[in-house]
mmCIF file of C-alpha atoms in Angstrom:
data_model
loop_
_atom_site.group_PDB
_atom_site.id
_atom_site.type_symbol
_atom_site.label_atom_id
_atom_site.label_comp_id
_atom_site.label_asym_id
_atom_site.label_seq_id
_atom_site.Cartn_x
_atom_site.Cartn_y
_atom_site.Cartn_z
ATOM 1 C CA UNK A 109 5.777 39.961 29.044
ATOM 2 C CA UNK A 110 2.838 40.055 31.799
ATOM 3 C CA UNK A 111 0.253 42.468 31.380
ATOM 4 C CA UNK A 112 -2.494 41.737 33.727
ATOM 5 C CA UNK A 113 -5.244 44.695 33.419
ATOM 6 C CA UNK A 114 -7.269 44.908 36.714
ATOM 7 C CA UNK A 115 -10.962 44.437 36.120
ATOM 8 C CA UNK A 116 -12.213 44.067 39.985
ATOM 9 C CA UNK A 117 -11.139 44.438 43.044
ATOM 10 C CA UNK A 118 -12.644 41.798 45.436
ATOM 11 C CA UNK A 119 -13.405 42.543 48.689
ATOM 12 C CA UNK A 120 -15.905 40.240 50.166
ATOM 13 C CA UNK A 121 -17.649 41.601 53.679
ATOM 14 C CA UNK A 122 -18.365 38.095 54.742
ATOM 15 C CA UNK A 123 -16.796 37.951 58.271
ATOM 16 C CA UNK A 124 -15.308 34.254 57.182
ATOM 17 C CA UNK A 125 -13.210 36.386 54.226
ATOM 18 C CA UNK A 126 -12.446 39.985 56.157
ATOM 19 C CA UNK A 127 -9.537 39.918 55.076
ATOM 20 C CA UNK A 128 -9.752 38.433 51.828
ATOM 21 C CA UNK A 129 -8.492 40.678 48.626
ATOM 22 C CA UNK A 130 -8.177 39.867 45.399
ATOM 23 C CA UNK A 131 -8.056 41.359 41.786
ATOM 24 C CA UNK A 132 -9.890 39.819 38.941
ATOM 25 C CA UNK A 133 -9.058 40.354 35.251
ATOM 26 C CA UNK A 134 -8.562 38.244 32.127
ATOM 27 C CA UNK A 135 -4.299 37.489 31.511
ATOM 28 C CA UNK A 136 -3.197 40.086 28.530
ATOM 29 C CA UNK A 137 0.340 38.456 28.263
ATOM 30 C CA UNK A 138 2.783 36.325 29.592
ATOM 31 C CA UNK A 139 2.600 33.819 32.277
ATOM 32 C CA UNK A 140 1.560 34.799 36.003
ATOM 33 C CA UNK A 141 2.367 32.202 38.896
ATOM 34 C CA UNK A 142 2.656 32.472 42.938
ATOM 35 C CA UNK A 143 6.100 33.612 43.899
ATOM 36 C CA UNK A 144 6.468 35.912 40.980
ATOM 37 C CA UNK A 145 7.734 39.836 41.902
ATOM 38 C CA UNK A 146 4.989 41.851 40.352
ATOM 39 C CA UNK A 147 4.447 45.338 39.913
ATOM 40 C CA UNK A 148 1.219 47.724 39.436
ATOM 41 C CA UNK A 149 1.130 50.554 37.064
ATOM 42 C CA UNK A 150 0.546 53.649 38.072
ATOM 43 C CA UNK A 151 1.661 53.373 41.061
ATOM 44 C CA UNK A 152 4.827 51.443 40.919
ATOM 45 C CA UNK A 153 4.208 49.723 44.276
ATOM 46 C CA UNK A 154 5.934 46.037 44.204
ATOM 47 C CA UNK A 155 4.628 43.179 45.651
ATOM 48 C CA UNK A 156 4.530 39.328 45.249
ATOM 49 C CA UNK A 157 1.913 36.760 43.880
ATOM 50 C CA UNK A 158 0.113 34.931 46.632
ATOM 51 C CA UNK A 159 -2.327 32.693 44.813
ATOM 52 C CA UNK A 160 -4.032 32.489 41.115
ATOM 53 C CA UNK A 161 -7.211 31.871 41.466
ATOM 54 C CA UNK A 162 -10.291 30.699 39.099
ATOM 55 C CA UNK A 163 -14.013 29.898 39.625
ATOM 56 C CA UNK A 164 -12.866 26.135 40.347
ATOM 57 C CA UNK A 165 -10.086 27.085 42.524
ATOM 58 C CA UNK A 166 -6.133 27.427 42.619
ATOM 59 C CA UNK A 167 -4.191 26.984 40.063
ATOM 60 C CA UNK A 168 -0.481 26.910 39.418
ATOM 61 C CA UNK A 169 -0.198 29.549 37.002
ATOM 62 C CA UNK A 170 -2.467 31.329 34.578
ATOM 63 C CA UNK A 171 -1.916 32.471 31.111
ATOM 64 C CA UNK A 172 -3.487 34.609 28.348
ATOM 65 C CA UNK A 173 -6.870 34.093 27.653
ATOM 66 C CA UNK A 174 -7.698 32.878 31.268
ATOM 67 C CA UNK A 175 -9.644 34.949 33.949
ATOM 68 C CA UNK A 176 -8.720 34.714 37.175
ATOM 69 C CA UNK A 177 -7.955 36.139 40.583
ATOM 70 C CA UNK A 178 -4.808 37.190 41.847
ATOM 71 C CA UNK A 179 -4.072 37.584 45.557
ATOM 72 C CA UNK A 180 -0.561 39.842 46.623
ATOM 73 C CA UNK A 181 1.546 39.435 49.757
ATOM 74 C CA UNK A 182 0.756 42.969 50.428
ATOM 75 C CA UNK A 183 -1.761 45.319 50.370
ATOM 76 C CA UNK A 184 -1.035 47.814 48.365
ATOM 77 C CA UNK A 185 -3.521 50.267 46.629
ATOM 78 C CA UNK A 186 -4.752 48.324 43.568
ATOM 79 C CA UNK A 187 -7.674 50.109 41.833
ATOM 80 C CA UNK A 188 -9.578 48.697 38.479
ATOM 81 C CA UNK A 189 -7.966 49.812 35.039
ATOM 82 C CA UNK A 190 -4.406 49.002 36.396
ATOM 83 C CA UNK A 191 -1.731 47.148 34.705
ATOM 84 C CA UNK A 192 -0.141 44.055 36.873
ATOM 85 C CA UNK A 193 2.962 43.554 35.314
ATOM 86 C CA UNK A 194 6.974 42.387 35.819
ATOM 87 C CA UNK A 195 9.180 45.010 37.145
ATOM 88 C CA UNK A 196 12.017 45.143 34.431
ATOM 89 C CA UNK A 197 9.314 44.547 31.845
ATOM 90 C CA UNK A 198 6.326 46.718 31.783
ATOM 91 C CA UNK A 199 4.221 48.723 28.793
ATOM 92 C CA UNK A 200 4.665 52.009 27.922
ATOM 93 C CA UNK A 201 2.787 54.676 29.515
ATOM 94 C CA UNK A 202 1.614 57.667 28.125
ATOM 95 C CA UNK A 203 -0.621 59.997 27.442
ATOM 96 C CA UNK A 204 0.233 60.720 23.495
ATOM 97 C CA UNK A 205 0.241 57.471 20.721
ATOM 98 C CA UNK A 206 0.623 57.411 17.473
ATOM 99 C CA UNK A 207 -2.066 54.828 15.856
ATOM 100 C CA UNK A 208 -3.445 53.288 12.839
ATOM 101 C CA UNK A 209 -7.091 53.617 13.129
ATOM 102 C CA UNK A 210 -10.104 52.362 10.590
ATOM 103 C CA UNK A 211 -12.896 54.336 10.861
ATOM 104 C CA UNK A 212 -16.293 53.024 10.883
ATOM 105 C CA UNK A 213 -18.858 55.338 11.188
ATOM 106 C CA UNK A 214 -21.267 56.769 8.554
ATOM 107 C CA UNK A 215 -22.762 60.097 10.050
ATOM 108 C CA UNK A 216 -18.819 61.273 10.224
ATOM 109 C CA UNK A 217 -15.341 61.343 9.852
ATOM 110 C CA UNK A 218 -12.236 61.639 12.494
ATOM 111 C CA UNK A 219 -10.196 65.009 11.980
ATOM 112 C CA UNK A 220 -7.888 67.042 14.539
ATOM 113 C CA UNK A 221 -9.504 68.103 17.007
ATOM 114 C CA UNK A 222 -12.247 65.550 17.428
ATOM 115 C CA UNK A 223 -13.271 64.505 21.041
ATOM 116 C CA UNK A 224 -14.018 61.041 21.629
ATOM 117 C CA UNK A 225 -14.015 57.865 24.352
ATOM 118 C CA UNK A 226 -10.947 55.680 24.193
ATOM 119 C CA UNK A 227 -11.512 52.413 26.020
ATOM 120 C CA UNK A 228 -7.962 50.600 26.141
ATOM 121 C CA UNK A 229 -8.164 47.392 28.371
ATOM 122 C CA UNK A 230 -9.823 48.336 31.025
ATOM 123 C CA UNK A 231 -9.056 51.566 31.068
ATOM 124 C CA UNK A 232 -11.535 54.330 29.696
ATOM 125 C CA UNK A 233 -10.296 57.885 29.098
ATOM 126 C CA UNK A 234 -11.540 60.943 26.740
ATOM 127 C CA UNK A 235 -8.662 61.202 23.669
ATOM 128 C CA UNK A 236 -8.690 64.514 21.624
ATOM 129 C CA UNK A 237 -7.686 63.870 17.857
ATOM 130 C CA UNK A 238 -3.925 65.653 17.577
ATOM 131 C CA UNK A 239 -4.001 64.827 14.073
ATOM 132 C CA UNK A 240 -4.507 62.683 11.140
ATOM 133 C CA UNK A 241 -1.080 62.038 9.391
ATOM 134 C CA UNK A 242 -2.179 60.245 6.157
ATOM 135 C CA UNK A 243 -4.907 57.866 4.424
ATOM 136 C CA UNK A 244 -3.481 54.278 3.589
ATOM 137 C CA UNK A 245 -4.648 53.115 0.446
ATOM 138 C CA UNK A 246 -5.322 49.329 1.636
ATOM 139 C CA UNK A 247 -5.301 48.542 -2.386
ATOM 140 C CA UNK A 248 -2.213 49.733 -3.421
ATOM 141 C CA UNK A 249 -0.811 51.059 0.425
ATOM 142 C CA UNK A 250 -0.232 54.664 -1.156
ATOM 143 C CA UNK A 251 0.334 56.547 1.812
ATOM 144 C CA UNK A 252 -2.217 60.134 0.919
ATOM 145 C CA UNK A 253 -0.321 62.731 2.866
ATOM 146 C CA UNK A 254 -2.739 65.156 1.824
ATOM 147 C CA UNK A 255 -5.764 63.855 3.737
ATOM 148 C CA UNK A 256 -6.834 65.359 7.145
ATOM 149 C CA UNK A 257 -10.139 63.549 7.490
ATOM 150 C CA UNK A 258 -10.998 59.198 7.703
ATOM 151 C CA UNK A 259 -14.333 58.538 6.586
ATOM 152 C CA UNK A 260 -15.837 55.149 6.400
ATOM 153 C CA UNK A 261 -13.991 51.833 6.512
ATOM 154 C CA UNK A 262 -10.973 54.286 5.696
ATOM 155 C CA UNK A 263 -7.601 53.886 7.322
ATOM 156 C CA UNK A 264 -5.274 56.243 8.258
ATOM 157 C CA UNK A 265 -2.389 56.971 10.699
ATOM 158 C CA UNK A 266 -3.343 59.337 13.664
ATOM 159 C CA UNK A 267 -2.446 61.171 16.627
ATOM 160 C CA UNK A 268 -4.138 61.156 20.137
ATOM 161 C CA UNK A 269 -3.453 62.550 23.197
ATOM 162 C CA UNK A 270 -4.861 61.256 26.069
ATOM 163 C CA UNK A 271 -6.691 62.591 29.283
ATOM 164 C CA UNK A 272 -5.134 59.768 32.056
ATOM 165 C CA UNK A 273 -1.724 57.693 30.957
ATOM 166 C CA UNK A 274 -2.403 54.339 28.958
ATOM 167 C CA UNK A 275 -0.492 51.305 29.666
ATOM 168 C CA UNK A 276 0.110 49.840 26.406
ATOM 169 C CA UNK A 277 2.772 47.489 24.494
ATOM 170 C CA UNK A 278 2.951 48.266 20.164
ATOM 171 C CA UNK A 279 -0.044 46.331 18.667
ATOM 172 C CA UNK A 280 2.747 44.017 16.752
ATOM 173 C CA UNK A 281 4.242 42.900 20.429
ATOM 174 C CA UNK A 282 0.814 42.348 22.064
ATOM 175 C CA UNK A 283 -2.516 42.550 20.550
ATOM 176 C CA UNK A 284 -4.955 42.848 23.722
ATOM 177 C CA UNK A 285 -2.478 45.923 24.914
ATOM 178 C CA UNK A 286 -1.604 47.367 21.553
ATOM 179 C CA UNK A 287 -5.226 48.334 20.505
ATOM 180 C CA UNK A 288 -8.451 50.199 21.585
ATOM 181 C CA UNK A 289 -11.589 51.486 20.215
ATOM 182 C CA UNK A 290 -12.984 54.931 20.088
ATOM 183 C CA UNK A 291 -16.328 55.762 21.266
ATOM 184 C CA UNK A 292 -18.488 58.870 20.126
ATOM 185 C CA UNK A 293 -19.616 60.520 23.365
ATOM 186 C CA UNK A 294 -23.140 61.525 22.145
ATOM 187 C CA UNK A 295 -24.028 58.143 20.919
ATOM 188 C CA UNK A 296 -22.056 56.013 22.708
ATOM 189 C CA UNK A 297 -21.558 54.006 19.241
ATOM 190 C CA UNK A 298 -18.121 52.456 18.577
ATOM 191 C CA UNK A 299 -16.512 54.773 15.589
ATOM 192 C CA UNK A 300 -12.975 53.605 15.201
ATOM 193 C CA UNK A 301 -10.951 50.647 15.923
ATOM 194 C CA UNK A 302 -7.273 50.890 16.393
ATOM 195 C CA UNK A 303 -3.927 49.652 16.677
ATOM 196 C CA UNK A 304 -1.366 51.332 18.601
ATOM 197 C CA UNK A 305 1.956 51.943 17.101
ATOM 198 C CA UNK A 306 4.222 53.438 19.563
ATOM 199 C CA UNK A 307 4.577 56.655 21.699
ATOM 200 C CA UNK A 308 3.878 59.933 19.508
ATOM 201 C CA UNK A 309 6.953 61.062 18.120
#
């Protein structure tokens, strides 16, 4: 599965390069070569892989952790936080996930309703707390029903609903596109750290 998250967009404004574009990003999955039929999420524009490039130059293919540079046939409208990925195989998108979450702040807990950052990939979006669906018990992995709140280094099942659509894959199929972190606005501290478990249902 090729999930390539677009970190740049290079466009150098040497006159040697005018024409030069490329989109950097580290590999989240799969294998990406020249030849292959890509696609970009959101969009859904097609287009083919010119050239993988790294700091030391072309290389044949590239593969998950690497960072490179891709290079398309066409020029299509490619814009940082978007998902390169196979047509007949891409992630999810959405805008409301289920998740397991563990929260790790001490000044508060998570609850429906909460406001906070999500940063998925390279993607960052405000996510408002839907609810929180249970507690796991990570001693005896009693599933408390009863408990609305996470407070910390708790763990809990929750739902989030997203401003912008995420691209994402369930954390078991792909770890890099199957989790996130949440980020308390105020602060900007990290509060939560979690793994994605499939579309809300």
């Amino acid at each position: 599965d090729v999930r390539f998250p677009v970190q740049y967009v290079i466009r150098p404004h040497s006159g040697d390069w005018h024409d030069y574009r490329g989109y950097a990003g580290t590999v989240a999955g799969g294998v990406i070569k020249a030849g292959d039929e890509i696609m970009v999420l959101p969009s859904g524009f097609t287009s083919t892989v010119a050239a993988v490039e790294t700091a030391d130059g072309p290389v044949d293919e590239a593969f998950g952790p690497m960072t490179v540079t891709l290079r398309l046939t066409d020029e299509i409208d490619v814009r940082r936080g978007d998902m390169i990925c196979r047509p007949h195989n891409h992630p999810t998108v959405g805008q409301d996930i289920d998740a397991m979450v563990c929260w790790m702040s001490e000044t508060g807990s998570i609850a429906e309703g909460n406001k906070l950052v999500i940063k998925h990939t390279t993607r960052t979006a405000r996510a408002l707390v839907k609810g929180v669906q249970y507690r796991l018990d990570i001693n005896s992995l009693h599933r408390d029903d009863s408990a609305h709140t996470l407070s910390l280094n708790e763990i809990g099942r929750i739902r989030l609903r997203t401003t912008v659509p995420l691209f994402y894959d369930e954390y078991r199929r792909n770890r890099t596109t199957g989790s996130f972190i949440l980020i308390d606005e105020a602060t900007n501290n990290t509060v939560a750290a979690g793994m994605i478990l499939g579309p809300a249902t």
